[in-house]
């Protein structure tokens, strides 16, 4: 118990489930990860890296990735993935709401399928903004609210009841792009997509992939 209490996030059952599910979903999700990471360079922080499925997909223009992962067993799997990456990846414990790094230390930040799970989205994004240099870039691939009114009602009901309990704190009715804007980022590009692209719509199907900037010096809102 004492060991578990030290971790900011402790969802061992979900972590085992996610480690298997995420690998089996890679044929579909992998191309979106490539789109998420294309063109990145310099120092990158990845928040909530899970089992590290992005690591092997970082372009060689990235000098270093600092990957934050609060869940112990996923962090161990991420360390294994880091060994197979072409760019240096340092996996460290920590939570999005209090990133254990200096301010303005990164050229880019990456969140993928994480804003659904953090306890406090506003605080997490304000931390991401703090650690990015002015003009730095946030890349995001997230799921959130979507579909017609019946789906949105179902998403809200699931968030109030079983979904976060079953899926490691995940929520399905959040608005990631709205939250990114509210945190003071300028959203430069967003592409909406369905996951899976065909077949029945799931509460997690409504995804966005895109990029946003921390305003630079002299820009309004910096
Ligand atoms: C659905 S998984 C996504 C993992 C990975 N980013 C990916 O793309 O496969 C959600 C991740 O968010 C992490 N997470 C949950 N709460 C967090 C928090 N407060 N701060 C940082 N990461 C968190 C979980 O431990 C898990 O690794």
GROMACS .gro file of C-alpha atoms and ligand atoms in nm:
model
  249
    1UNK     CA    1   0.000   0.000   0.000
    2UNK     CA    2   0.278   0.242   0.086
    3UNK     CA    3   0.432   0.197  -0.260
    4UNK     CA    4   0.101   0.252  -0.433
    5UNK     CA    5   0.029   0.565  -0.231
    6UNK     CA    6   0.342   0.728  -0.372
    7UNK     CA    7   0.208   0.708  -0.727
    8UNK     CA    8  -0.011   0.996  -0.841
    9UNK     CA    9  -0.223   0.749  -1.037
   10UNK     CA   10  -0.282   0.386  -0.937
   11UNK     CA   11  -0.501   0.186  -1.174
   12UNK     CA   12  -0.322  -0.150  -1.203
   13UNK     CA   13  -0.617  -0.340  -1.352
   14UNK     CA   14  -0.681  -0.073  -1.614
   15UNK     CA   15  -0.308  -0.052  -1.684
   16UNK     CA   16  -0.294  -0.425  -1.768
   17UNK     CA   17  -0.605  -0.393  -1.985
   18UNK     CA   18  -0.471  -0.083  -2.163
   19UNK     CA   19  -0.130  -0.237  -2.225
   20UNK     CA   20  -0.297  -0.520  -2.422
   21UNK     CA   21  -0.576  -0.321  -2.589
   22UNK     CA   22  -0.348  -0.040  -2.704
   23UNK     CA   23  -0.103  -0.276  -2.873
   24UNK     CA   24  -0.382  -0.459  -3.055
   25UNK     CA   25  -0.526  -0.122  -3.172
   26UNK     CA   26  -0.194  -0.001  -3.318
   27UNK     CA   27  -0.272  -0.095  -3.680
   28UNK     CA   28  -0.555   0.163  -3.663
   29UNK     CA   29  -0.408   0.415  -3.417
   30UNK     CA   30  -0.047   0.405  -3.538
   31UNK     CA   31  -0.107   0.624  -3.845
   32UNK     CA   32  -0.275   0.885  -3.623
   33UNK     CA   33   0.028   0.877  -3.391
   34UNK     CA   34   0.249   0.942  -3.696
   35UNK     CA   35   0.031   1.239  -3.790
   36UNK     CA   36   0.044   1.365  -3.429
   37UNK     CA   37   0.424   1.362  -3.416
   38UNK     CA   38   0.520   1.457  -3.772
   39UNK     CA   39   0.766   1.745  -3.799
   40UNK     CA   40   0.845   1.777  -3.430
   41UNK     CA   41   1.196   1.885  -3.332
   42UNK     CA   42   1.402   1.987  -3.032
   43UNK     CA   43   1.311   1.898  -2.672
   44UNK     CA   44   0.970   1.738  -2.629
   45UNK     CA   45   0.770   1.655  -2.318
   46UNK     CA   46   0.509   1.381  -2.349
   47UNK     CA   47   0.251   1.383  -2.072
   48UNK     CA   48   0.081   1.057  -1.970
   49UNK     CA   49   0.293   0.844  -2.200
   50UNK     CA   50   0.126   0.515  -2.100
   51UNK     CA   51   0.320   0.215  -2.231
   52UNK     CA   52   0.517   0.437  -2.468
   53UNK     CA   53   0.353   0.359  -2.800
   54UNK     CA   54   0.446   0.701  -2.939
   55UNK     CA   55   0.817   0.664  -2.868
   56UNK     CA   56   0.924   0.468  -3.177
   57UNK     CA   57   0.733   0.714  -3.395
   58UNK     CA   58   0.915   1.036  -3.297
   59UNK     CA   59   1.103   1.182  -3.594
   60UNK     CA   60   1.481   1.189  -3.573
   61UNK     CA   61   1.469   1.572  -3.560
   62UNK     CA   62   1.359   1.535  -3.196
   63UNK     CA   63   1.662   1.578  -2.971
   64UNK     CA   64   1.512   1.436  -2.653
   65UNK     CA   65   1.176   1.326  -2.510
   66UNK     CA   66   1.093   1.355  -2.142
   67UNK     CA   67   0.798   1.122  -2.090
   68UNK     CA   68   0.586   1.166  -1.778
   69UNK     CA   69   0.384   0.863  -1.665
   70UNK     CA   70   0.224   0.839  -1.320
   71UNK     CA   71   0.107   0.476  -1.329
   72UNK     CA   72   0.384   0.242  -1.214
   73UNK     CA   73   0.323  -0.059  -1.438
   74UNK     CA   74   0.267   0.151  -1.751
   75UNK     CA   75   0.581   0.345  -1.665
   76UNK     CA   76   0.780   0.021  -1.661
   77UNK     CA   77   0.641  -0.076  -2.002
   78UNK     CA   78   0.724   0.277  -2.125
   79UNK     CA   79   1.084   0.228  -2.013
   80UNK     CA   80   1.099  -0.089  -2.223
   81UNK     CA   81   0.957   0.103  -2.521
   82UNK     CA   82   1.212   0.380  -2.467
   83UNK     CA   83   1.492   0.128  -2.525
   84UNK     CA   84   1.350   0.060  -2.872
   85UNK     CA   85   1.308   0.428  -2.970
   86UNK     CA   86   1.541   0.599  -3.214
   87UNK     CA   87   1.545   0.922  -3.015
   88UNK     CA   88   1.653   0.948  -2.648
   89UNK     CA   89   1.350   0.906  -2.419
   90UNK     CA   90   1.367   0.961  -2.044
   91UNK     CA   91   1.063   0.815  -1.864
   92UNK     CA   92   0.989   0.978  -1.529
   93UNK     CA   93   0.710   0.960  -1.274
   94UNK     CA   94   0.484   1.258  -1.228
   95UNK     CA   95   0.136   1.395  -1.291
   96UNK     CA   96   0.012   1.638  -1.552
   97UNK     CA   97  -0.123   1.870  -1.283
   98UNK     CA   98   0.226   1.927  -1.136
   99UNK     CA   99   0.487   1.852  -1.403
  100UNK     CA  100   0.825   1.782  -1.242
  101UNK     CA  101   1.021   1.999  -1.488
  102UNK     CA  102   1.138   2.358  -1.521
  103UNK     CA  103   0.936   2.633  -1.686
  104UNK     CA  104   0.985   2.710  -2.057
  105UNK     CA  105   1.219   2.412  -2.098
  106UNK     CA  106   1.053   2.244  -2.398
  107UNK     CA  107   0.998   2.320  -2.767
  108UNK     CA  108   0.692   2.097  -2.787
  109UNK     CA  109   0.451   1.898  -2.571
  110UNK     CA  110   0.249   1.592  -2.668
  111UNK     CA  111  -0.074   1.461  -2.516
  112UNK     CA  112  -0.242   1.157  -2.663
  113UNK     CA  113  -0.554   1.006  -2.508
  114UNK     CA  114  -0.467   1.170  -2.176
  115UNK     CA  115  -0.686   1.479  -2.125
  116UNK     CA  116  -0.978   1.238  -2.081
  117UNK     CA  117  -0.807   1.088  -1.777
  118UNK     CA  118  -0.635   1.368  -1.587
  119UNK     CA  119  -0.806   1.481  -1.269
  120UNK     CA  120  -0.797   1.853  -1.355
  121UNK     CA  121  -0.780   1.937  -1.726
  122UNK     CA  122  -0.739   2.313  -1.674
  123UNK     CA  123  -0.453   2.267  -1.433
  124UNK     CA  124  -0.285   2.006  -1.654
  125UNK     CA  125  -0.297   2.236  -1.957
  126UNK     CA  126  -0.175   2.532  -1.757
  127UNK     CA  127   0.122   2.316  -1.655
  128UNK     CA  128   0.184   2.222  -2.019
  129UNK     CA  129   0.178   2.591  -2.105
  130UNK     CA  130   0.421   2.670  -1.824
  131UNK     CA  131   0.681   2.418  -1.941
  132UNK     CA  132   0.665   2.515  -2.310
  133UNK     CA  133   0.883   2.798  -2.432
  134UNK     CA  134   0.690   3.097  -2.571
  135UNK     CA  135   0.595   3.001  -2.926
  136UNK     CA  136   0.625   2.630  -2.836
  137UNK     CA  137   0.381   2.381  -2.973
  138UNK     CA  138   0.126   2.148  -2.816
  139UNK     CA  139   0.038   1.841  -3.024
  140UNK     CA  140  -0.280   1.661  -2.921
  141UNK     CA  141  -0.471   1.345  -3.011
  142UNK     CA  142  -0.772   1.310  -2.785
  143UNK     CA  143  -1.124   1.175  -2.773
  144UNK     CA  144  -1.417   1.372  -2.638
  145UNK     CA  145  -1.781   1.463  -2.668
  146UNK     CA  146  -1.940   1.407  -3.004
  147UNK     CA  147  -2.220   1.257  -3.207
  148UNK     CA  148  -2.586   1.351  -3.183
  149UNK     CA  149  -2.780   1.449  -2.874
  150UNK     CA  150  -2.847   1.087  -2.772
  151UNK     CA  151  -2.476   1.004  -2.779
  152UNK     CA  152  -2.386   1.321  -2.586
  153UNK     CA  153  -2.647   1.245  -2.322
  154UNK     CA  154  -2.511   0.891  -2.293
  155UNK     CA  155  -2.155   1.025  -2.266
  156UNK     CA  156  -2.252   1.258  -1.980
  157UNK     CA  157  -2.437   0.977  -1.801
  158UNK     CA  158  -2.139   0.743  -1.838
  159UNK     CA  159  -1.903   1.006  -1.698
  160UNK     CA  160  -2.121   1.047  -1.391
  161UNK     CA  161  -2.141   0.674  -1.328
  162UNK     CA  162  -1.938   0.375  -1.438
  163UNK     CA  163  -1.696   0.492  -1.708
  164UNK     CA  164  -1.423   0.654  -1.497
  165UNK     CA  165  -1.438   0.363  -1.251
  166UNK     CA  166  -1.401   0.102  -1.524
  167UNK     CA  167  -1.144   0.278  -1.740
  168UNK     CA  168  -0.879   0.425  -1.516
  169UNK     CA  169  -1.039   0.766  -1.462
  170UNK     CA  170  -1.125   0.818  -1.831
  171UNK     CA  171  -1.414   1.052  -1.921
  172UNK     CA  172  -1.596   1.053  -2.254
  173UNK     CA  173  -1.781   1.387  -2.252
  174UNK     CA  174  -1.490   1.629  -2.219
  175UNK     CA  175  -1.413   1.895  -2.480
  176UNK     CA  176  -1.036   1.878  -2.537
  177UNK     CA  177  -1.013   2.152  -2.800
  178UNK     CA  178  -1.225   2.389  -2.590
  179UNK     CA  179  -1.005   2.318  -2.288
  180UNK     CA  180  -0.688   2.382  -2.491
  181UNK     CA  181  -0.824   2.719  -2.605
  182UNK     CA  182  -0.940   2.803  -2.252
  183UNK     CA  183  -0.585   2.739  -2.128
  184UNK     CA  184  -0.456   3.017  -2.354
  185UNK     CA  185  -0.328   2.817  -2.652
  186UNK     CA  186  -0.389   2.924  -3.011
  187UNK     CA  187  -0.529   2.622  -3.191
  188UNK     CA  188  -0.361   2.613  -3.533
  189UNK     CA  189  -0.498   2.289  -3.677
  190UNK     CA  190  -0.763   2.037  -3.576
  191UNK     CA  191  -0.877   1.731  -3.767
  192UNK     CA  192  -1.182   1.545  -3.643
  193UNK     CA  193  -1.183   1.168  -3.688
  194UNK     CA  194  -1.377   0.864  -3.578
  195UNK     CA  195  -1.210   0.573  -3.403
  196UNK     CA  196  -1.284   0.319  -3.534
  197UNK     CA  197  -1.357   0.487  -3.867
  198UNK     CA  198  -1.627   0.235  -3.958
  199UNK     CA  199  -1.871   0.024  -3.762
  200UNK     CA  200  -2.072   0.115  -3.455
  201UNK     CA  201  -1.998   0.448  -3.285
  202UNK     CA  202  -1.857   0.409  -2.935
  203UNK     CA  203  -1.859   0.676  -2.660
  204UNK     CA  204  -1.484   0.711  -2.728
  205UNK     CA  205  -1.514   0.733  -3.107
  206UNK     CA  206  -1.510   1.113  -3.142
  207UNK     CA  207  -1.145   1.210  -3.175
  208UNK     CA  208  -0.940   1.514  -3.266
  209UNK     CA  209  -0.579   1.540  -3.373
  210UNK     CA  210  -0.408   1.875  -3.404
  211UNK     CA  211  -0.162   2.138  -3.293
  212UNK     CA  212  -0.178   2.452  -3.083
  213UNK     CA  213   0.076   2.717  -2.993
  214UNK     CA  214   0.171   2.880  -2.669
  215UNK     CA  215   0.162   3.245  -2.778
  216UNK     CA  216   0.506   3.399  -2.817
  217UNK     CA  217   0.640   3.724  -2.671
  218UNK     CA  218   0.430   4.017  -2.783
  219UNK     CA  219   0.137   3.794  -2.884
  220UNK     CA  220  -0.192   3.867  -2.715
  221UNK     CA  221  -0.252   3.621  -2.432
  222UNK     CA  222   0.111   3.536  -2.359
  223LIG     C1  223  -0.552   0.593  -2.229
  223LIG     S1  224  -0.392   0.603  -2.162
  223LIG     C2  225  -0.301   0.680  -2.297
  223LIG     C3  226  -0.155   0.648  -2.294
  223LIG     C4  227  -0.070   0.703  -2.408
  223LIG     N1  228  -0.062   0.848  -2.403
  223LIG     C5  229  -0.114   0.659  -2.544
  223LIG     O1  230  -0.128   0.742  -2.633
  223LIG     O2  231  -0.132   0.538  -2.562
  223LIG     C6  232  -0.408   0.737  -2.045
  223LIG     C7  233  -0.279   0.766  -1.976
  223LIG     O3  234  -0.293   0.883  -1.896
  223LIG     C8  235  -0.223   0.860  -1.776
  223LIG     N2  236  -0.274   0.953  -1.674
  223LIG     C9  237  -0.384   0.942  -1.599
  223LIG     N3  238  -0.394   1.046  -1.513
  223LIG    C10  239  -0.285   1.124  -1.536
  223LIG    C11  240  -0.238   1.244  -1.478
  223LIG     N4  241  -0.303   1.306  -1.381
  223LIG     N5  242  -0.120   1.293  -1.523
  223LIG    C12  243  -0.053   1.232  -1.622
  223LIG     N6  244  -0.095   1.118  -1.681
  223LIG    C13  245  -0.209   1.064  -1.639
  223LIG    C14  246  -0.250   0.716  -1.746
  223LIG     O4  247  -0.162   0.663  -1.648
  223LIG    C15  248  -0.232   0.655  -1.883
  223LIG     O5  249  -0.099   0.628  -1.910
   0.00000   0.00000   0.00000
